[in-house]
PDB file of C-alpha atoms in Angstrom:
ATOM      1  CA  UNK L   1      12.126  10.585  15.077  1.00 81.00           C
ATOM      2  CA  UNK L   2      10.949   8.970  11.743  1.00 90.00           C
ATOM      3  CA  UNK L   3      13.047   7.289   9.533  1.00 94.00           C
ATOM      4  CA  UNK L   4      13.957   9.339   6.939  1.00 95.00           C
ATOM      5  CA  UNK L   5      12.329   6.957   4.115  1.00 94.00           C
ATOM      6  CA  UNK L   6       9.096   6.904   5.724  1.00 96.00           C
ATOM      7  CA  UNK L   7       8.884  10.473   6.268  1.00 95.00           C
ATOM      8  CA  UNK L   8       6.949  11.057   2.759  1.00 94.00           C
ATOM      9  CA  UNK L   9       4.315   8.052   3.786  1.00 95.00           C
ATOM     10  CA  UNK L  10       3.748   9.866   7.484  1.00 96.00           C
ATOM     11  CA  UNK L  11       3.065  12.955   5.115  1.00 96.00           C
ATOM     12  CA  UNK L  12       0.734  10.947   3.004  1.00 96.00           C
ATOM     13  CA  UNK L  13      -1.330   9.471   6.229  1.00 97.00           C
ATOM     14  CA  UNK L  14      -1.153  13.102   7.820  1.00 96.00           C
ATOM     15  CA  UNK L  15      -3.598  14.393   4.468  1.00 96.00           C
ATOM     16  CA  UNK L  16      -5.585  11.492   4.598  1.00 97.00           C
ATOM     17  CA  UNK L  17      -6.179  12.772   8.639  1.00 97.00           C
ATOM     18  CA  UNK L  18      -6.816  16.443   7.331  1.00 97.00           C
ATOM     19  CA  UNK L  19      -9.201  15.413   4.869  1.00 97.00           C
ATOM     20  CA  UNK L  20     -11.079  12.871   6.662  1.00 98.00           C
ATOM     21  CA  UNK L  21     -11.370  15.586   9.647  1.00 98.00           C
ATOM     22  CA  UNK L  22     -12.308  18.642   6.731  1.00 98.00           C
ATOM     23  CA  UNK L  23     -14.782  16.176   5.407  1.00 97.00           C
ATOM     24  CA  UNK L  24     -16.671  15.695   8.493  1.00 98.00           C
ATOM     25  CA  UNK L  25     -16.809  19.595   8.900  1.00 98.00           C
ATOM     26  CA  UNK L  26     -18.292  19.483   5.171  1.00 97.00           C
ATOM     27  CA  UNK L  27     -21.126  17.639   5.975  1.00 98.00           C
ATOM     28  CA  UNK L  28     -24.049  18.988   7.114  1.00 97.00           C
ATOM     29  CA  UNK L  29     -25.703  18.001  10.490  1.00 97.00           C
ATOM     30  CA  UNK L  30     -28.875  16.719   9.032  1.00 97.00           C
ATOM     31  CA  UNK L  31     -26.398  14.805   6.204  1.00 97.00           C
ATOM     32  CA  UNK L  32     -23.749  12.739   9.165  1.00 97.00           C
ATOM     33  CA  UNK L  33     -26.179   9.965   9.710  1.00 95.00           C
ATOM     34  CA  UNK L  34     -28.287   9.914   6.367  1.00 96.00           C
ATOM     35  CA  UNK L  35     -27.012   6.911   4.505  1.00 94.00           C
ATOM     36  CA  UNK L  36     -28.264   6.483   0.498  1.00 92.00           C
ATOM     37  CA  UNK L  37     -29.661   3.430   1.341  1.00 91.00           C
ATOM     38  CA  UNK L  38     -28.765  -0.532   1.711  1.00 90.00           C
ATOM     39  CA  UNK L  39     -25.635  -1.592   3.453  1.00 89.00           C
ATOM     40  CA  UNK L  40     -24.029   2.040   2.373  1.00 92.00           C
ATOM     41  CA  UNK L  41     -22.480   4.019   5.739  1.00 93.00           C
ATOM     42  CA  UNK L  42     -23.306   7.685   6.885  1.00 95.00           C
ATOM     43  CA  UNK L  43     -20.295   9.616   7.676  1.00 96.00           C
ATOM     44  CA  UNK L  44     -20.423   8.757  11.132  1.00 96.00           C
ATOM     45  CA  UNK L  45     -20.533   5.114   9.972  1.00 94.00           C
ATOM     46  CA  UNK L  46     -17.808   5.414   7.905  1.00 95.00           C
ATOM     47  CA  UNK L  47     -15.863   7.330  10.646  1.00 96.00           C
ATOM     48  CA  UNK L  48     -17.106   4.444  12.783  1.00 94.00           C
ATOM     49  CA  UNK L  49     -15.221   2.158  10.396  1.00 94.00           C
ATOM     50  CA  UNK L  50     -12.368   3.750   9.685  1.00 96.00           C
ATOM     51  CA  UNK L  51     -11.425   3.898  13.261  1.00 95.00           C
ATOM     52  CA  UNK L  52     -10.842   0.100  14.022  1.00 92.00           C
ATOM     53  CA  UNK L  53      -8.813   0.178  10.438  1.00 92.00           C
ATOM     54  CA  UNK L  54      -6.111   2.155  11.575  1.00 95.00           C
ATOM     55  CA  UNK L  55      -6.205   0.812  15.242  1.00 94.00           C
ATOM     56  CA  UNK L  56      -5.338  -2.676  13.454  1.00 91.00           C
ATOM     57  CA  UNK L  57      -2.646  -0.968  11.571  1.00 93.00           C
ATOM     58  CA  UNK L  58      -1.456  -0.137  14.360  1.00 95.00           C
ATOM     59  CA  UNK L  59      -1.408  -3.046  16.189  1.00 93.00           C
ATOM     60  CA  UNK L  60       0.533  -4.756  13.335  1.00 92.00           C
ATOM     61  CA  UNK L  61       2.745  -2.560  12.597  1.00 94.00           C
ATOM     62  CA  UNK L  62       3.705  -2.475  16.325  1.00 94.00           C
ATOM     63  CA  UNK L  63       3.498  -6.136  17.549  1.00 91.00           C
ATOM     64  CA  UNK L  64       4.027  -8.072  13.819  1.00 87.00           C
ATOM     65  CA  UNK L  65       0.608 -10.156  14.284  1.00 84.00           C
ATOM     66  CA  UNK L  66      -2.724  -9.826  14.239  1.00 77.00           C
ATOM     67  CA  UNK L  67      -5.020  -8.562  17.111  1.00 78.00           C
ATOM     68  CA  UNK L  68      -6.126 -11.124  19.347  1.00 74.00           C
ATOM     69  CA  UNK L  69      -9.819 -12.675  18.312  1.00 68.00           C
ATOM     70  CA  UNK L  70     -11.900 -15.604  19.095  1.00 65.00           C
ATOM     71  CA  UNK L  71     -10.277 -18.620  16.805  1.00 69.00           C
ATOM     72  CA  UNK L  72     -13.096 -19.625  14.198  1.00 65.00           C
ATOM     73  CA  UNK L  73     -15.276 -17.759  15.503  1.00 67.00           C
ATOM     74  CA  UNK L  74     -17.251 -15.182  13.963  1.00 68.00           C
ATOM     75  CA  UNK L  75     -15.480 -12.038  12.824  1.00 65.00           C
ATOM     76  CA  UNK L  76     -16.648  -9.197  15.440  1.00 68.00           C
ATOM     77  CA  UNK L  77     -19.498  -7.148  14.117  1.00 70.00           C
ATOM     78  CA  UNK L  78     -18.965  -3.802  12.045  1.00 66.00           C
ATOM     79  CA  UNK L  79     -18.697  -1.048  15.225  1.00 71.00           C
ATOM     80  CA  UNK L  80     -21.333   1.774  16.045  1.00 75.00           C
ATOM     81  CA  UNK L  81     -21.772   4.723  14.270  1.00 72.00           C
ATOM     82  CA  UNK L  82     -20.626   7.497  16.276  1.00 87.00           C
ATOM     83  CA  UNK L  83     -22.930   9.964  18.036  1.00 89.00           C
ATOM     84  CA  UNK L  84     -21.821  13.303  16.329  1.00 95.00           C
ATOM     85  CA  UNK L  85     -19.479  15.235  14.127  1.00 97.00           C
ATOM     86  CA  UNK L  86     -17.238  15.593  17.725  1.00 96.00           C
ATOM     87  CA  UNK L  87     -17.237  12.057  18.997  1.00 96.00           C
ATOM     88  CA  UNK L  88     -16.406  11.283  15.336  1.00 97.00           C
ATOM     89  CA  UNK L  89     -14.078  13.754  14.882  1.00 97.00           C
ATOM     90  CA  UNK L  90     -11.853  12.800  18.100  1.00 96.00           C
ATOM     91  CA  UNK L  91     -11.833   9.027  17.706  1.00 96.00           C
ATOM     92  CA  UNK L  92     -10.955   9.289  14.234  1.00 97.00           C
ATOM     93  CA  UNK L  93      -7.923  11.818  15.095  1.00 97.00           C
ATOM     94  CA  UNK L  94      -7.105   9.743  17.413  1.00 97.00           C
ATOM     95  CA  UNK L  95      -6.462   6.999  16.016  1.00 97.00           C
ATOM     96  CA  UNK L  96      -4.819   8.638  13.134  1.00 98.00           C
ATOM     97  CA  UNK L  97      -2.228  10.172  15.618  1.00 98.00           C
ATOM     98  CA  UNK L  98      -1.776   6.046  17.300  1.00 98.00           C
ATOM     99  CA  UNK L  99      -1.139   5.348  13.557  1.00 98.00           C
ATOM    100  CA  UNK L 100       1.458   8.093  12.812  1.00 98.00           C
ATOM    101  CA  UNK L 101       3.047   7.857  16.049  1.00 98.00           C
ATOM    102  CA  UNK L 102       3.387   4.006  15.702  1.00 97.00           C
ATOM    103  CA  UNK L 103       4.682   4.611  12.072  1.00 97.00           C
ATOM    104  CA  UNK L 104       7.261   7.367  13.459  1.00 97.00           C
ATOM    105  CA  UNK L 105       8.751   4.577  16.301  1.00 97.00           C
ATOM    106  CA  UNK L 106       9.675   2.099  13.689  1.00 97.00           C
ATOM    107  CA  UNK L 107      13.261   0.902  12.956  1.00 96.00           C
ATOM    108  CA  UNK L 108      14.827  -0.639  10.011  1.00 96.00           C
ATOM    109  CA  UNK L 109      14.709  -3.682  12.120  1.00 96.00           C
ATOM    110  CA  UNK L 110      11.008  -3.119  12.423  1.00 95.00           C
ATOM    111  CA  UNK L 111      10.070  -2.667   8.414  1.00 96.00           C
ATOM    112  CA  UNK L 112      11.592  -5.700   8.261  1.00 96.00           C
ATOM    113  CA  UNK L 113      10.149  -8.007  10.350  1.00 94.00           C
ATOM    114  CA  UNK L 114       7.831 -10.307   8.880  1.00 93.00           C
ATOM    115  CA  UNK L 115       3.695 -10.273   9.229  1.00 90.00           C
ATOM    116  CA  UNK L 116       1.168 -12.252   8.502  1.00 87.00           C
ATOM    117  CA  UNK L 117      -2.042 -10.183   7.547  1.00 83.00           C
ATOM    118  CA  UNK L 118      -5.586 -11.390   7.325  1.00 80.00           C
ATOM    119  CA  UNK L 119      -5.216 -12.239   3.753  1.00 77.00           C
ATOM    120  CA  UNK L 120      -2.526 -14.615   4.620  1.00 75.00           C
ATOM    121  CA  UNK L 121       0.439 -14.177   2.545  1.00 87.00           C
ATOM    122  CA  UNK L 122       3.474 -13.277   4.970  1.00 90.00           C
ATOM    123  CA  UNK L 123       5.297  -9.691   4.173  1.00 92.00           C
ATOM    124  CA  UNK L 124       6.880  -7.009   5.701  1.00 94.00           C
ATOM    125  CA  UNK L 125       6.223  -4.497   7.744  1.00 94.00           C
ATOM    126  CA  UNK L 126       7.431  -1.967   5.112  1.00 94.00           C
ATOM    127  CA  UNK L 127       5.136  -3.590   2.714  1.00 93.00           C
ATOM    128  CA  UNK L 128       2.184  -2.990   5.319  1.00 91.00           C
ATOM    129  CA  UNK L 129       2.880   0.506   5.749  1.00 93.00           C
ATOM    130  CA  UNK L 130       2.895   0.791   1.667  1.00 92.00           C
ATOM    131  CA  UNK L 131      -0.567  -1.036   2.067  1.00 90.00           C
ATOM    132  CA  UNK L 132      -2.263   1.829   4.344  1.00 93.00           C
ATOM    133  CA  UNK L 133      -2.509   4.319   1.936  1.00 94.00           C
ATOM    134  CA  UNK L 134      -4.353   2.069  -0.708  1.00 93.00           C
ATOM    135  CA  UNK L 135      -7.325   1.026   2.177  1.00 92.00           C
ATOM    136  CA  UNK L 136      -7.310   5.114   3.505  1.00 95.00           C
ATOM    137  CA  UNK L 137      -8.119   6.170  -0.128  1.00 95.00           C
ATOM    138  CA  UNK L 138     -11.003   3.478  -0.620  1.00 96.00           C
ATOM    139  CA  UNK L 139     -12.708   4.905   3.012  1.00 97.00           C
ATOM    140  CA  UNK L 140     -11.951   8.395   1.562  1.00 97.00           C
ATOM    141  CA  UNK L 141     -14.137   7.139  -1.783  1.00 96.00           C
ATOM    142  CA  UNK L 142     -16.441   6.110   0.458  1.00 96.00           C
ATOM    143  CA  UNK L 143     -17.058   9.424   2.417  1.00 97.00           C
ATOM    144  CA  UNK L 144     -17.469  11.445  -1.021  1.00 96.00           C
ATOM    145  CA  UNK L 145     -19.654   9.014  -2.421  1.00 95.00           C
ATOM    146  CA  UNK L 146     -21.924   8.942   0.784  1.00 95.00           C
ATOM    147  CA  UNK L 147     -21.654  12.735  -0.283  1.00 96.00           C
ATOM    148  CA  UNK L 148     -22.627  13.037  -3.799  1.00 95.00           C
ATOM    149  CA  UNK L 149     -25.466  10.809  -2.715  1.00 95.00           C
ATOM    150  CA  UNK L 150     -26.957  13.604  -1.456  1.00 96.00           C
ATOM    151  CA  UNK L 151     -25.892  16.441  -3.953  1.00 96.00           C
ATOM    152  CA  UNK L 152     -22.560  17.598  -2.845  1.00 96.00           C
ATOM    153  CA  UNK L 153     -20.264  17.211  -5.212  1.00 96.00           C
ATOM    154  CA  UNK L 154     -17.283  18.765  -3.948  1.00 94.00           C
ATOM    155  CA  UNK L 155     -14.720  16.747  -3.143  1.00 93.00           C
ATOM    156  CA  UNK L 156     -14.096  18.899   0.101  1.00 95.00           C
ATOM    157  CA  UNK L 157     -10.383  18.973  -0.472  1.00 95.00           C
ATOM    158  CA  UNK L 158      -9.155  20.963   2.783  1.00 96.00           C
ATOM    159  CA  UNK L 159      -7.115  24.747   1.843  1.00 94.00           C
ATOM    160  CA  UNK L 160      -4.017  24.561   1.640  1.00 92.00           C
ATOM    161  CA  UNK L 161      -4.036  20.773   1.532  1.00 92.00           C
ATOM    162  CA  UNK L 162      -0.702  19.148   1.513  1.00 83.00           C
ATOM    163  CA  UNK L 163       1.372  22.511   2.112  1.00 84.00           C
ATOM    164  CA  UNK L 164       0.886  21.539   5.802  1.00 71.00           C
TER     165      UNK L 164
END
């Protein structure tokens, strides 16, 4: 069971789950891999990208360091798009769920270990899990950007959104 303090954060993560997962379903099939151009993602890029995000979260949050990569060497390339609304779909719920579940183990003890993130400055994990919602709203951004690109300019907020 979640700590009681964390239990409006886990609520937080779950709508930023339901929205990714209601955006996908908003975008039309001929729209998931169109990209406006440059280095922007597609949907299924950005669900591509959003995937390894939380994974890392939840790796830190679990273990207090960083997953294991090749010292100086380069960082590992940005990941596949994802073949279809359902590939993209299940590995980003999935890896939502690792998140929440890893979020819903933690102790006191746990939020305050210290971690060392990539941007070097040692903190908590209770500062990390205050971090998560910041980098979920900039891939959300992203998504409804990719979005308007193309003319939709809804911001395909799921029914019932937060009642859940």
């Amino acid at each position: 069971m979640a700590l009681p303090r964390l239990t409006p954060m886990l609520k937080v993560i779950r709508m930023g789950k339901t929205r990714w997962l209601y955006g996908l379903d908003q975008t039309p099939d001929d729209r998931l891999s169109w990209t406006p151009g440059g280095e922007a993602a597609s949907a299924l890029g950005l669900s591509a990208k959003i995937v390894p995000f939380l994974g890392f979260v939840s790796h830190m949050l679990a273990h207090g360091v960083m997953p294991a990569r090749p010292e100086d060497g380069p960082p590992p390339p940005p990941p596949p798009a994802l073949a279809g609304r359902d590939e993209a779909k299940a590995a980003v719920s999935a890896a939502f769920d690792t998140l929440i579940a890893t979020m819903e183990s933690l102790s006191e003890e746990d939020l305050a270990r210290s971690v060392t993130p990539p941007w070097r400055e040692a903190t908590t994990i209770d500062t990390m899990v205050h971090f998560v919602p910041v980098v979920l709203g900039y891939f959300q951004g992203q998504l409804n950007y990719a979005q308007l690109a193309y003319g939709d300019t809804n911001p395909n907020i799921p029914p019932g959104w937060g009642t859940e």
